[in-house]
Every structure is written in structure tokens, then in C-alpha cells.
Amino acid sequence: MITTDHRPNLVAVAVFGEFTLADYKEFEELVNYKIQFEGPVSLLFDLREMAGFTLDVAWEEIKFSRKHAHDFRRVAVLTQDQWLTWSAWISQIFVDAEVLVFDDETDARTWLEATEEPAQ
């Protein structure tokens, strides 16, 4: 299950339990809408309560990241899990956004808000 929150140029997602393909599709739909109408966005993934993810989510994430390689400003990942930290680092291969891992939500949001506004 996921919860989503969005503000101008930011999409925040918190995952609880198993991250399923239906959850990921919900995330994709929101991000696609934001990109279409606002341009590049920053992402906040709160994975501290995630119990795992399905293989189809991993595959969908790779496809989505490649398709939107230039559509993200910054990506903050909240986790204390070393595997997820490594996974976040690997995802930088597919996107040109800065990706950082945090264990404190305030620090993550502060870093995301420090993003410069895009040129109009």
C-alpha cells in the first residue's frame, strides 16, 4: 500500500508493507501528470515501512526511470536498509537526477526544497 502527497514540483510517496505493481502504477500516473503540467519534479520515497516489493515492480521501475531519465530534479530516499541504499545508488545509472539516501525525513525535505527553480 502507498500514500502519495504532491505539491508544486514534488511528489512524495510512502510505502507500507509490500510495494505492488498496482501501487507503482498509481505512483507513475501521478508523476506523469506532474511532469506533463509542471515539468521536472523532485521525488521523495519513504521506504522505512516497506516490507518488500514484487519483481514486476523492479522491472517497471527500470522502464519508468529510463523513459523519464531527464524528468527528475532530485530524488530523496528515506530508508535505513542497506539493500535499498544500494538500490538507490544503482538507480542513478538510469536518471540524471541527484539521488541521496536519508534516514531523517526533515533532512530529506530540506535537501529537496533547496532545489533551484527551473528556468522559465
N, CA, C and O atoms as CSV, one atom per row, in Angstrom:
chain,resi,resn,atom,element,x,y,z
A,1,MET,N,N,0.835,-1.171,0.000
A,1,MET,CA,C,0.000,0.000,0.000
A,1,MET,C,C,0.885,1.242,0.000
A,1,MET,O,O,1.939,1.274,0.635
A,2,ILE,N,N,0.435,2.261,-0.724
A,2,ILE,CA,C,1.178,3.513,-0.727
A,2,ILE,C,C,0.253,4.671,-0.372
A,2,ILE,O,O,-0.966,4.597,-0.521
A,3,THR,N,N,0.879,5.735,0.100
A,3,THR,CA,C,0.196,7.017,0.210
A,3,THR,C,C,1.005,7.995,-0.622
A,3,THR,O,O,2.230,7.903,-0.692
A,4,THR,N,N,0.316,8.923,-1.246
A,4,THR,CA,C,1.003,9.922,-2.057
A,4,THR,C,C,0.602,11.316,-1.599
A,4,THR,O,O,-0.498,11.535,-1.094
A,5,ASP,N,N,1.504,12.228,-1.785
A,5,ASP,CA,C,1.275,13.631,-1.492
A,5,ASP,C,C,2.040,14.395,-2.559
A,5,ASP,O,O,3.133,13.993,-2.956
A,6,HIS,N,N,1.473,15.483,-3.015
A,6,HIS,CA,C,2.208,16.258,-4.009
A,6,HIS,C,C,1.967,17.745,-3.811
A,6,HIS,O,O,0.905,18.192,-3.378
A,7,ARG,N,N,3.000,18.471,-4.149
A,7,ARG,CA,C,2.998,19.931,-4.157
A,7,ARG,C,C,3.662,20.336,-5.460
A,7,ARG,O,O,4.163,19.482,-6.191
A,8,PRO,N,N,3.674,21.620,-5.759
A,8,PRO,CA,C,4.357,22.018,-6.998
A,8,PRO,C,C,5.781,21.446,-7.057
A,8,PRO,O,O,6.581,21.646,-6.143
A,9,ASN,N,N,6.072,20.745,-8.129
A,9,ASN,CA,C,7.401,20.190,-8.416
A,9,ASN,C,C,7.885,19.137,-7.432
A,9,ASN,O,O,9.085,18.870,-7.368
A,10,LEU,N,N,6.975,18.524,-6.654
A,10,LEU,CA,C,7.367,17.495,-5.700
A,10,LEU,C,C,6.291,16.422,-5.599
A,10,LEU,O,O,5.102,16.724,-5.506
A,11,VAL,N,N,6.724,15.166,-5.620
A,11,VAL,CA,C,5.841,14.037,-5.365
A,11,VAL,C,C,6.466,13.236,-4.228
A,11,VAL,O,O,7.626,12.831,-4.304
A,12,ALA,N,N,5.679,13.011,-3.167
A,12,ALA,CA,C,6.136,12.227,-2.025
A,12,ALA,C,C,5.312,10.942,-1.963
A,12,ALA,O,O,4.087,10.968,-2.076
A,13,VAL,N,N,6.002,9.828,-1.783
A,13,VAL,CA,C,5.359,8.513,-1.720
A,13,VAL,C,C,5.871,7.794,-0.484
A,13,VAL,O,O,7.078,7.725,-0.251
A,14,ALA,N,N,4.946,7.259,0.309
A,14,ALA,CA,C,5.307,6.413,1.442
A,14,ALA,C,C,4.756,5.018,1.165
A,14,ALA,O,O,3.594,4.867,0.788
A,15,VAL,N,N,5.587,4.010,1.352
A,15,VAL,CA,C,5.204,2.624,1.092
A,15,VAL,C,C,5.061,1.900,2.425
A,15,VAL,O,O,5.936,1.974,3.288
A,16,PHE,N,N,3.934,1.193,2.574
A,16,PHE,CA,C,3.657,0.408,3.778
A,16,PHE,C,C,3.418,-1.036,3.363
A,16,PHE,O,O,2.561,-1.306,2.522
A,17,GLY,N,N,4.160,-1.957,3.941
A,17,GLY,CA,C,4.013,-3.360,3.568
A,17,GLY,C,C,4.681,-3.624,2.233
A,17,GLY,O,O,5.738,-3.069,1.934
A,18,GLU,N,N,4.055,-4.480,1.427
A,18,GLU,CA,C,4.631,-4.843,0.132
A,18,GLU,C,C,4.281,-3.804,-0.936
A,18,GLU,O,O,3.133,-3.374,-1.044
A,19,PHE,N,N,5.270,-3.415,-1.709
A,19,PHE,CA,C,5.106,-2.468,-2.816
A,19,PHE,C,C,4.713,-3.281,-4.041
A,19,PHE,O,O,5.525,-4.038,-4.574
A,20,THR,N,N,3.473,-3.128,-4.488
A,20,THR,CA,C,2.948,-3.932,-5.590
A,20,THR,C,C,2.945,-3.154,-6.895
A,20,THR,O,O,3.146,-1.939,-6.912
A,21,LEU,N,N,2.715,-3.864,-7.975
A,21,LEU,CA,C,2.643,-3.222,-9.278
A,21,LEU,C,C,1.492,-2.216,-9.335
A,21,LEU,O,O,1.640,-1.153,-9.938
A,22,ALA,N,N,0.365,-2.527,-8.726
A,22,ALA,CA,C,-0.758,-1.575,-8.697
A,22,ALA,C,C,-0.353,-0.285,-7.984
A,22,ALA,O,O,-0.724,0.806,-8.417
A,23,ASP,N,N,0.406,-0.407,-6.894
A,23,ASP,CA,C,0.913,0.777,-6.192
A,23,ASP,C,C,1.830,1.591,-7.108
A,23,ASP,O,O,1.724,2.814,-7.192
A,24,TYR,N,N,2.733,0.880,-7.790
A,24,TYR,CA,C,3.684,1.573,-8.658
A,24,TYR,C,C,2.965,2.287,-9.798
A,24,TYR,O,O,3.346,3.395,-10.173
A,25,LYS,N,N,1.938,1.665,-10.346
A,25,LYS,CA,C,1.164,2.293,-11.425
A,25,LYS,C,C,0.491,3.571,-10.922
A,25,LYS,O,O,0.414,4.558,-11.654
A,26,GLU,N,N,0.005,3.560,-9.678
A,26,GLU,CA,C,-0.588,4.767,-9.084
A,26,GLU,C,C,0.458,5.880,-8.996
A,26,GLU,O,O,0.181,7.031,-9.332
A,27,PHE,N,N,1.656,5.527,-8.544
A,27,PHE,CA,C,2.761,6.475,-8.488
A,27,PHE,C,C,3.088,7.015,-9.883
A,27,PHE,O,O,3.223,8.225,-10.064
A,28,GLU,N,N,3.213,6.121,-10.866
A,28,GLU,CA,C,3.525,6.518,-12.241
A,28,GLU,C,C,2.509,7.512,-12.791
A,28,GLU,O,O,2.878,8.514,-13.404
A,29,GLU,N,N,1.243,7.234,-12.570
A,29,GLU,CA,C,0.186,8.107,-13.078
A,29,GLU,C,C,0.312,9.518,-12.508
A,29,GLU,O,O,0.184,10.500,-13.240
A,30,LEU,N,N,0.558,9.619,-11.216
A,30,LEU,CA,C,0.717,10.925,-10.581
A,30,LEU,C,C,1.946,11.651,-11.126
A,30,LEU,O,O,1.874,12.835,-11.456
A,31,VAL,N,N,3.062,10.953,-11.220
A,31,VAL,CA,C,4.293,11.576,-11.709
A,31,VAL,C,C,4.150,12.003,-13.167
A,31,VAL,O,O,4.585,13.096,-13.531
A,32,ASN,N,N,3.555,11.173,-13.996
A,32,ASN,CA,C,3.345,11.546,-15.400
A,32,ASN,C,C,2.506,12.815,-15.515
A,32,ASN,O,O,2.805,13.685,-16.333
A,33,TYR,N,N,1.470,12.923,-14.707
A,33,TYR,CA,C,0.619,14.121,-14.707
A,33,TYR,C,C,1.436,15.350,-14.306
A,33,TYR,O,O,1.374,16.387,-14.967
A,34,LYS,N,N,2.208,15.226,-13.211
A,34,LYS,CA,C,3.012,16.355,-12.732
A,34,LYS,C,C,4.046,16.778,-13.777
A,34,LYS,O,O,4.237,17.972,-14.007
A,35,ILE,N,N,4.704,15.823,-14.403
A,35,ILE,CA,C,5.709,16.149,-15.414
A,35,ILE,C,C,5.057,16.847,-16.602
A,35,ILE,O,O,5.595,17.824,-17.122
A,36,GLN,N,N,3.907,16.351,-17.028
A,36,GLN,CA,C,3.224,16.940,-18.174
A,36,GLN,C,C,2.837,18.396,-17.930
A,36,GLN,O,O,2.949,19.224,-18.833
A,37,PHE,N,N,2.387,18.712,-16.725
A,37,PHE,CA,C,1.871,20.046,-16.457
A,37,PHE,C,C,2.824,20.958,-15.695
A,37,PHE,O,O,2.609,22.170,-15.655
A,38,GLU,N,N,3.881,20.400,-15.086
A,38,GLU,CA,C,4.806,21.229,-14.309
A,38,GLU,C,C,6.255,21.099,-14.744
A,38,GLU,O,O,7.094,21.902,-14.337
A,39,GLY,N,N,6.562,20.113,-15.555
A,39,GLY,CA,C,7.946,19.887,-15.932
A,39,GLY,C,C,8.641,19.005,-14.914
A,39,GLY,O,O,7.974,18.282,-14.173
A,40,PRO,N,N,9.971,19.045,-14.858
A,40,PRO,CA,C,10.716,18.159,-13.959
A,40,PRO,C,C,10.268,18.283,-12.497
A,40,PRO,O,O,9.973,19.377,-12.014
A,41,VAL,N,N,10.225,17.151,-11.813
A,41,VAL,CA,C,9.799,17.118,-10.417
A,41,VAL,C,C,10.879,16.463,-9.557
A,41,VAL,O,O,11.747,15.742,-10.048
A,42,SER,N,N,10.792,16.739,-8.273
A,42,SER,CA,C,11.613,16.027,-7.295
A,42,SER,C,C,10.748,14.952,-6.668
A,42,SER,O,O,9.526,15.084,-6.589
A,43,LEU,N,N,11.400,13.879,-6.222
A,43,LEU,CA,C,10.679,12.751,-5.634
A,43,LEU,C,C,11.195,12.475,-4.232
A,43,LEU,O,O,12.391,12.574,-3.957
A,44,LEU,N,N,10.259,12.125,-3.351
A,44,LEU,CA,C,10.597,11.672,-2.007
A,44,LEU,C,C,9.971,10.303,-1.818
A,44,LEU,O,O,8.748,10.168,-1.812
A,45,PHE,N,N,10.809,9.289,-1.665
A,45,PHE,CA,C,10.338,7.925,-1.416
A,45,PHE,C,C,10.606,7.578,0.038
A,45,PHE,O,O,11.761,7.501,0.456
A,46,ASP,N,N,9.548,7.368,0.812
A,46,ASP,CA,C,9.690,6.936,2.190
A,46,ASP,C,C,9.503,5.422,2.212
A,46,ASP,O,O,8.381,4.925,2.125
A,47,LEU,N,N,10.602,4.705,2.329
A,47,LEU,CA,C,10.585,3.246,2.277
A,47,LEU,C,C,10.855,2.620,3.643
A,47,LEU,O,O,11.163,1.432,3.733
A,48,ARG,N,N,10.740,3.414,4.699
A,48,ARG,CA,C,11.061,2.912,6.039
A,48,ARG,C,C,10.105,1.822,6.509
A,48,ARG,O,O,10.480,0.989,7.334
A,49,GLU,N,N,8.874,1.813,5.997
A,49,GLU,CA,C,7.888,0.811,6.408
A,49,GLU,C,C,7.620,-0.225,5.317
A,49,GLU,O,O,6.686,-1.020,5.427
A,50,MET,N,N,8.431,-0.214,4.276
A,50,MET,CA,C,8.239,-1.166,3.188
A,50,MET,C,C,8.761,-2.536,3.609
A,50,MET,O,O,9.880,-2.668,4.107
A,51,ALA,N,N,7.925,-3.552,3.397
A,51,ALA,CA,C,8.307,-4.919,3.744
A,51,ALA,C,C,8.986,-5.635,2.582
A,51,ALA,O,O,9.676,-6.634,2.789
A,52,GLY,N,N,8.798,-5.140,1.372
A,52,GLY,CA,C,9.375,-5.759,0.190
A,52,GLY,C,C,8.657,-5.258,-1.040
A,52,GLY,O,O,7.752,-4.428,-0.960
A,53,PHE,N,N,9.079,-5.781,-2.192
A,53,PHE,CA,C,8.435,-5.393,-3.444
A,53,PHE,C,C,8.420,-6.598,-4.364
A,53,PHE,O,O,9.220,-7.524,-4.236
A,54,THR,N,N,7.487,-6.553,-5.290
A,54,THR,CA,C,7.367,-7.663,-6.227
A,54,THR,C,C,8.354,-7.456,-7.377
A,54,THR,O,O,8.780,-6.332,-7.641
A,55,LEU,N,N,8.710,-8.532,-8.048
A,55,LEU,CA,C,9.663,-8.474,-9.154
A,55,LEU,C,C,9.148,-7.573,-10.278
A,55,LEU,O,O,9.933,-6.870,-10.914
A,56,ASP,N,N,7.839,-7.586,-10.527
A,56,ASP,CA,C,7.305,-6.735,-11.587
A,56,ASP,C,C,7.447,-5.252,-11.247
A,56,ASP,O,O,7.518,-4.421,-12.152
A,57,VAL,N,N,7.490,-4.910,-9.971
A,57,VAL,CA,C,7.739,-3.513,-9.576
A,57,VAL,C,C,9.164,-3.121,-9.946
A,57,VAL,O,O,9.394,-2.031,-10.469
A,58,ALA,N,N,10.101,-3.989,-9.682
A,58,ALA,CA,C,11.501,-3.699,-10.017
A,58,ALA,C,C,11.656,-3.474,-11.519
A,58,ALA,O,O,12.333,-2.535,-11.938
A,59,TRP,N,N,11.036,-4.323,-12.324
A,59,TRP,CA,C,11.113,-4.184,-13.771
A,59,TRP,C,C,10.437,-2.890,-14.232
A,59,TRP,O,O,10.977,-2.176,-15.077
A,60,GLU,N,N,9.275,-2.590,-13.687
A,60,GLU,CA,C,8.543,-1.367,-14.052
A,60,GLU,C,C,9.353,-0.124,-13.678
A,60,GLU,O,O,9.349,0.868,-14.407
A,61,GLU,N,N,10.039,-0.183,-12.548
A,61,GLU,CA,C,10.851,0.957,-12.105
A,61,GLU,C,C,11.984,1.221,-13.093
A,61,GLU,O,O,12.285,2.375,-13.397
A,62,ILE,N,N,12.603,0.176,-13.588
A,62,ILE,CA,C,13.682,0.338,-14.568
A,62,ILE,C,C,13.138,0.965,-15.845
A,62,ILE,O,O,13.730,1.905,-16.376
A,63,LYS,N,N,12.025,0.457,-16.338
A,63,LYS,CA,C,11.435,1.003,-17.571
A,63,LYS,C,C,11.024,2.464,-17.379
A,63,LYS,O,O,11.282,3.301,-18.244
A,64,PHE,N,N,10.392,2.768,-16.259
A,64,PHE,CA,C,9.927,4.122,-15.984
A,64,PHE,C,C,11.106,5.090,-15.859
A,64,PHE,O,O,11.073,6.192,-16.406
A,65,SER,N,N,12.137,4.674,-15.140
A,65,SER,CA,C,13.316,5.524,-14.967
A,65,SER,C,C,13.996,5.826,-16.293
A,65,SER,O,O,14.418,6.957,-16.533
A,66,ARG,N,N,14.103,4.834,-17.145
A,66,ARG,CA,C,14.732,5.055,-18.459
A,66,ARG,C,C,13.900,6.003,-19.308
A,66,ARG,O,O,14.444,6.867,-19.996
A,67,LYS,N,N,12.584,5.842,-19.261
A,67,LYS,CA,C,11.695,6.698,-20.047
A,67,LYS,C,C,11.759,8.153,-19.570
A,67,LYS,O,O,11.625,9.079,-20.369
A,68,HIS,N,N,11.960,8.342,-18.289
A,68,HIS,CA,C,11.946,9.680,-17.698
A,68,HIS,C,C,13.326,10.087,-17.173
A,68,HIS,O,O,13.430,10.766,-16.151
A,69,ALA,N,N,14.354,9.681,-17.853
A,69,ALA,CA,C,15.724,9.911,-17.387
A,69,ALA,C,C,16.038,11.378,-17.109
A,69,ALA,O,O,16.885,11.674,-16.267
A,70,HIS,N,N,15.375,12.293,-17.796
A,70,HIS,CA,C,15.680,13.724,-17.647
A,70,HIS,C,C,14.542,14.506,-16.990
A,70,HIS,O,O,14.540,15.736,-17.024
A,71,ASP,N,N,13.586,13.810,-16.400
A,71,ASP,CA,C,12.389,14.462,-15.866
A,71,ASP,C,C,12.393,14.639,-14.353
A,71,ASP,O,O,11.397,15.081,-13.779
A,72,PHE,N,N,13.496,14.301,-13.705
A,72,PHE,CA,C,13.561,14.430,-12.254
A,72,PHE,C,C,14.672,15.389,-11.868
A,72,PHE,O,O,15.753,15.372,-12.458
A,73,ARG,N,N,14.404,16.220,-10.880
A,73,ARG,CA,C,15.429,17.127,-10.357
A,73,ARG,C,C,16.287,16.401,-9.340
A,73,ARG,O,O,17.484,16.192,-9.534
A,74,ARG,N,N,15.637,16.023,-8.248
A,74,ARG,CA,C,16.316,15.316,-7.165
A,74,ARG,C,C,15.417,14.190,-6.686
A,74,ARG,O,O,14.191,14.269,-6.765
A,75,VAL,N,N,16.055,13.139,-6.187
A,75,VAL,CA,C,15.319,12.011,-5.632
A,75,VAL,C,C,15.887,11.732,-4.243
A,75,VAL,O,O,17.073,11.444,-4.090
A,76,ALA,N,N,15.020,11.823,-3.237
A,76,ALA,CA,C,15.411,11.515,-1.861
A,76,ALA,C,C,14.747,10.206,-1.463
A,76,ALA,O,O,13.547,10.020,-1.663
A,77,VAL,N,N,15.530,9.309,-0.903
A,77,VAL,CA,C,15.024,8.010,-0.461
A,77,VAL,C,C,15.220,7.925,1.048
A,77,VAL,O,O,16.336,8.063,1.550
A,78,LEU,N,N,14.123,7.696,1.763
A,78,LEU,CA,C,14.178,7.519,3.216
A,78,LEU,C,C,14.214,6.034,3.531
A,78,LEU,O,O,13.251,5.316,3.258
A,79,THR,N,N,15.309,5.571,4.098
A,79,THR,CA,C,15.436,4.163,4.475
A,79,THR,C,C,16.644,3.994,5.382
A,79,THR,O,O,17.556,4.821,5.397
A,80,GLN,N,N,16.628,2.914,6.129
A,80,GLN,CA,C,17.799,2.533,6.919
A,80,GLN,C,C,18.291,1.158,6.473
A,80,GLN,O,O,19.183,0.576,7.090
A,81,ASP,N,N,17.705,0.653,5.407
A,81,ASP,CA,C,18.032,-0.663,4.871
A,81,ASP,C,C,19.191,-0.544,3.881
A,81,ASP,O,O,19.099,0.208,2.911
A,82,GLN,N,N,20.272,-1.274,4.116
A,82,GLN,CA,C,21.452,-1.195,3.247
A,82,GLN,C,C,21.157,-1.647,1.821
A,82,GLN,O,O,21.715,-1.083,0.879
A,83,TRP,N,N,20.300,-2.644,1.635
A,83,TRP,CA,C,19.953,-3.107,0.296
A,83,TRP,C,C,19.252,-1.998,-0.477
A,83,TRP,O,O,19.551,-1.782,-1.651
A,84,LEU,N,N,18.326,-1.295,0.163
A,84,LEU,CA,C,17.619,-0.205,-0.506
A,84,LEU,C,C,18.552,0.974,-0.780
A,84,LEU,O,O,18.399,1.672,-1.782
A,85,THR,N,N,19.506,1.190,0.105
A,85,THR,CA,C,20.503,2.242,-0.121
A,85,THR,C,C,21.308,1.916,-1.371
A,85,THR,O,O,21.532,2.785,-2.213
A,86,TRP,N,N,21.741,0.677,-1.493
A,86,TRP,CA,C,22.490,0.244,-2.671
A,86,TRP,C,C,21.632,0.356,-3.920
A,86,TRP,O,O,22.109,0.800,-4.964
A,87,SER,N,N,20.379,-0.041,-3.823
A,87,SER,CA,C,19.448,0.037,-4.953
A,87,SER,C,C,19.269,1.483,-5.409
A,87,SER,O,O,19.225,1.753,-6.609
A,88,ALA,N,N,19.167,2.410,-4.461
A,88,ALA,CA,C,19.038,3.833,-4.810
A,88,ALA,C,C,20.281,4.312,-5.552
A,88,ALA,O,O,20.182,5.081,-6.508
A,89,TRP,N,N,21.431,3.862,-5.116
A,89,TRP,CA,C,22.669,4.244,-5.786
A,89,TRP,C,C,22.689,3.718,-7.222
A,89,TRP,O,O,23.090,4.434,-8.140
A,90,ILE,N,N,22.261,2.483,-7.417
A,90,ILE,CA,C,22.223,1.884,-8.751
A,90,ILE,C,C,21.254,2.644,-9.657
A,90,ILE,O,O,21.508,2.777,-10.854
A,91,SER,N,N,20.151,3.142,-9.103
A,91,SER,CA,C,19.154,3.832,-9.926
A,91,SER,C,C,19.716,5.086,-10.576
A,91,SER,O,O,19.162,5.569,-11.563
A,92,GLN,N,N,20.802,5.617,-10.040
A,92,GLN,CA,C,21.422,6.795,-10.645
A,92,GLN,C,C,21.935,6.512,-12.057
A,92,GLN,O,O,22.156,7.438,-12.838
A,93,ILE,N,N,22.120,5.258,-12.376
A,93,ILE,CA,C,22.551,4.892,-13.721
A,93,ILE,C,C,21.489,5.277,-14.743
A,93,ILE,O,O,21.811,5.637,-15.875
A,94,PHE,N,N,20.227,5.201,-14.342
A,94,PHE,CA,C,19.116,5.396,-15.276
A,94,PHE,C,C,18.587,6.820,-15.332
A,94,PHE,O,O,17.876,7.164,-16.276
A,95,VAL,N,N,18.905,7.654,-14.362
A,95,VAL,CA,C,18.403,9.029,-14.356
A,95,VAL,C,C,19.557,9.991,-14.137
A,95,VAL,O,O,20.574,9.639,-13.539
A,96,ASP,N,N,19.384,11.207,-14.628
A,96,ASP,CA,C,20.443,12.185,-14.431
A,96,ASP,C,C,20.182,13.088,-13.230
A,96,ASP,O,O,20.860,14.102,-13.064
A,97,ALA,N,N,19.224,12.740,-12.405
A,97,ALA,CA,C,18.921,13.487,-11.192
A,97,ALA,C,C,19.903,13.113,-10.088
A,97,ALA,O,O,20.509,12.041,-10.108
A,98,GLU,N,N,20.044,14.016,-9.128
A,98,GLU,CA,C,20.796,13.679,-7.926
A,98,GLU,C,C,19.938,12.732,-7.095
A,98,GLU,O,O,18.742,12.967,-6.925
A,99,VAL,N,N,20.532,11.677,-6.584
A,99,VAL,CA,C,19.820,10.724,-5.737
A,99,VAL,C,C,20.596,10.601,-4.435
A,99,VAL,O,O,21.781,10.267,-4.438
A,100,LEU,N,N,19.914,10.875,-3.313
A,100,LEU,CA,C,20.539,10.727,-1.999
A,100,LEU,C,C,19.634,9.911,-1.090
A,100,LEU,O,O,18.411,9.932,-1.228
A,101,VAL,N,N,20.249,9.197,-0.165
A,101,VAL,CA,C,19.524,8.395,0.812
A,101,VAL,C,C,19.614,9.095,2.164
A,101,VAL,O,O,20.674,9.575,2.565
A,102,PHE,N,N,18.485,9.140,2.851
A,102,PHE,CA,C,18.394,9.792,4.155
A,102,PHE,C,C,17.751,8.835,5.154
A,102,PHE,O,O,17.019,7.918,4.780
A,103,ASP,N,N,18.042,9.070,6.437
A,103,ASP,CA,C,17.303,8.358,7.471
A,103,ASP,C,C,16.417,9.317,8.262
A,103,ASP,O,O,15.705,8.895,9.173
A,104,ASP,N,N,16.458,10.604,7.918
A,104,ASP,CA,C,15.643,11.617,8.586
A,104,ASP,C,C,14.810,12.364,7.550
A,104,ASP,O,O,15.352,12.924,6.597
A,105,GLU,N,N,13.496,12.370,7.738
A,105,GLU,CA,C,12.600,12.994,6.758
A,105,GLU,C,C,12.807,14.502,6.647
A,105,GLU,O,O,12.736,15.051,5.548
A,106,THR,N,N,13.059,15.175,7.759
A,106,THR,CA,C,13.283,16.624,7.725
A,106,THR,C,C,14.493,16.963,6.869
A,106,THR,O,O,14.452,17.899,6.071
A,107,ASP,N,N,15.568,16.204,7.036
A,107,ASP,CA,C,16.770,16.421,6.225
A,107,ASP,C,C,16.475,16.199,4.742
A,107,ASP,O,O,16.929,16.968,3.895
A,108,ALA,N,N,15.717,15.152,4.432
A,108,ALA,CA,C,15.381,14.849,3.045
A,108,ALA,C,C,14.556,15.979,2.429
A,108,ALA,O,O,14.847,16.427,1.320
A,109,ARG,N,N,13.540,16.435,3.138
A,109,ARG,CA,C,12.692,17.514,2.606
A,109,ARG,C,C,13.475,18.821,2.458
A,109,ARG,O,O,13.270,19.558,1.493
A,110,THR,N,N,14.356,19.108,3.390
A,110,THR,CA,C,15.182,20.314,3.294
A,110,THR,C,C,16.057,20.259,2.051
A,110,THR,O,O,16.182,21.249,1.331
A,111,TRP,N,N,16.660,19.108,1.802
A,111,TRP,CA,C,17.501,18.948,0.614
A,111,TRP,C,C,16.688,19.093,-0.666
A,111,TRP,O,O,17.139,19.729,-1.618
A,112,LEU,N,N,15.485,18.506,-0.695
A,112,LEU,CA,C,14.637,18.613,-1.884
A,112,LEU,C,C,14.189,20.058,-2.124
A,112,LEU,O,O,14.146,20.509,-3.269
A,113,GLU,N,N,13.865,20.768,-1.076
A,113,GLU,CA,C,13.407,22.149,-1.209
A,113,GLU,C,C,14.528,23.089,-1.631
A,113,GLU,O,O,14.258,24.183,-2.127
A,114,ALA,N,N,15.768,22.689,-1.447
A,114,ALA,CA,C,16.900,23.512,-1.845
A,114,ALA,C,C,17.136,23.487,-3.341
A,114,ALA,O,O,18.026,24.171,-3.845
A,115,THR,N,N,16.344,22.702,-4.053
A,115,THR,CA,C,16.483,22.606,-5.499
A,115,THR,C,C,16.181,23.947,-6.140
A,115,THR,O,O,15.186,24.593,-5.813
A,116,GLU,N,N,17.038,24.355,-7.044
A,116,GLU,CA,C,16.802,25.597,-7.763
A,116,GLU,C,C,15.583,25.456,-8.652
A,116,GLU,O,O,15.322,24.383,-9.197
A,117,GLU,N,N,14.837,26.539,-8.799
A,117,GLU,CA,C,13.687,26.545,-9.701
A,117,GLU,C,C,14.192,26.483,-11.138
A,117,GLU,O,O,15.226,27.073,-11.450
A,118,PRO,N,N,13.483,25.782,-12.018
A,118,PRO,CA,C,13.916,25.687,-13.406
A,118,PRO,C,C,13.757,27.031,-14.115
A,118,PRO,O,O,12.909,27.844,-13.749
A,119,ALA,N,N,14.584,27.248,-15.130
A,119,ALA,CA,C,14.485,28.475,-15.929
A,119,ALA,C,C,13.170,28.454,-16.717
A,119,ALA,O,O,12.790,27.423,-17.272
A,120,GLN,N,N,12.507,29.554,-16.759
A,120,GLN,CA,C,11.221,29.658,-17.459
A,120,GLN,C,C,11.411,30.191,-18.856
A,120,GLN,O,O,10.439,30.347,-19.595
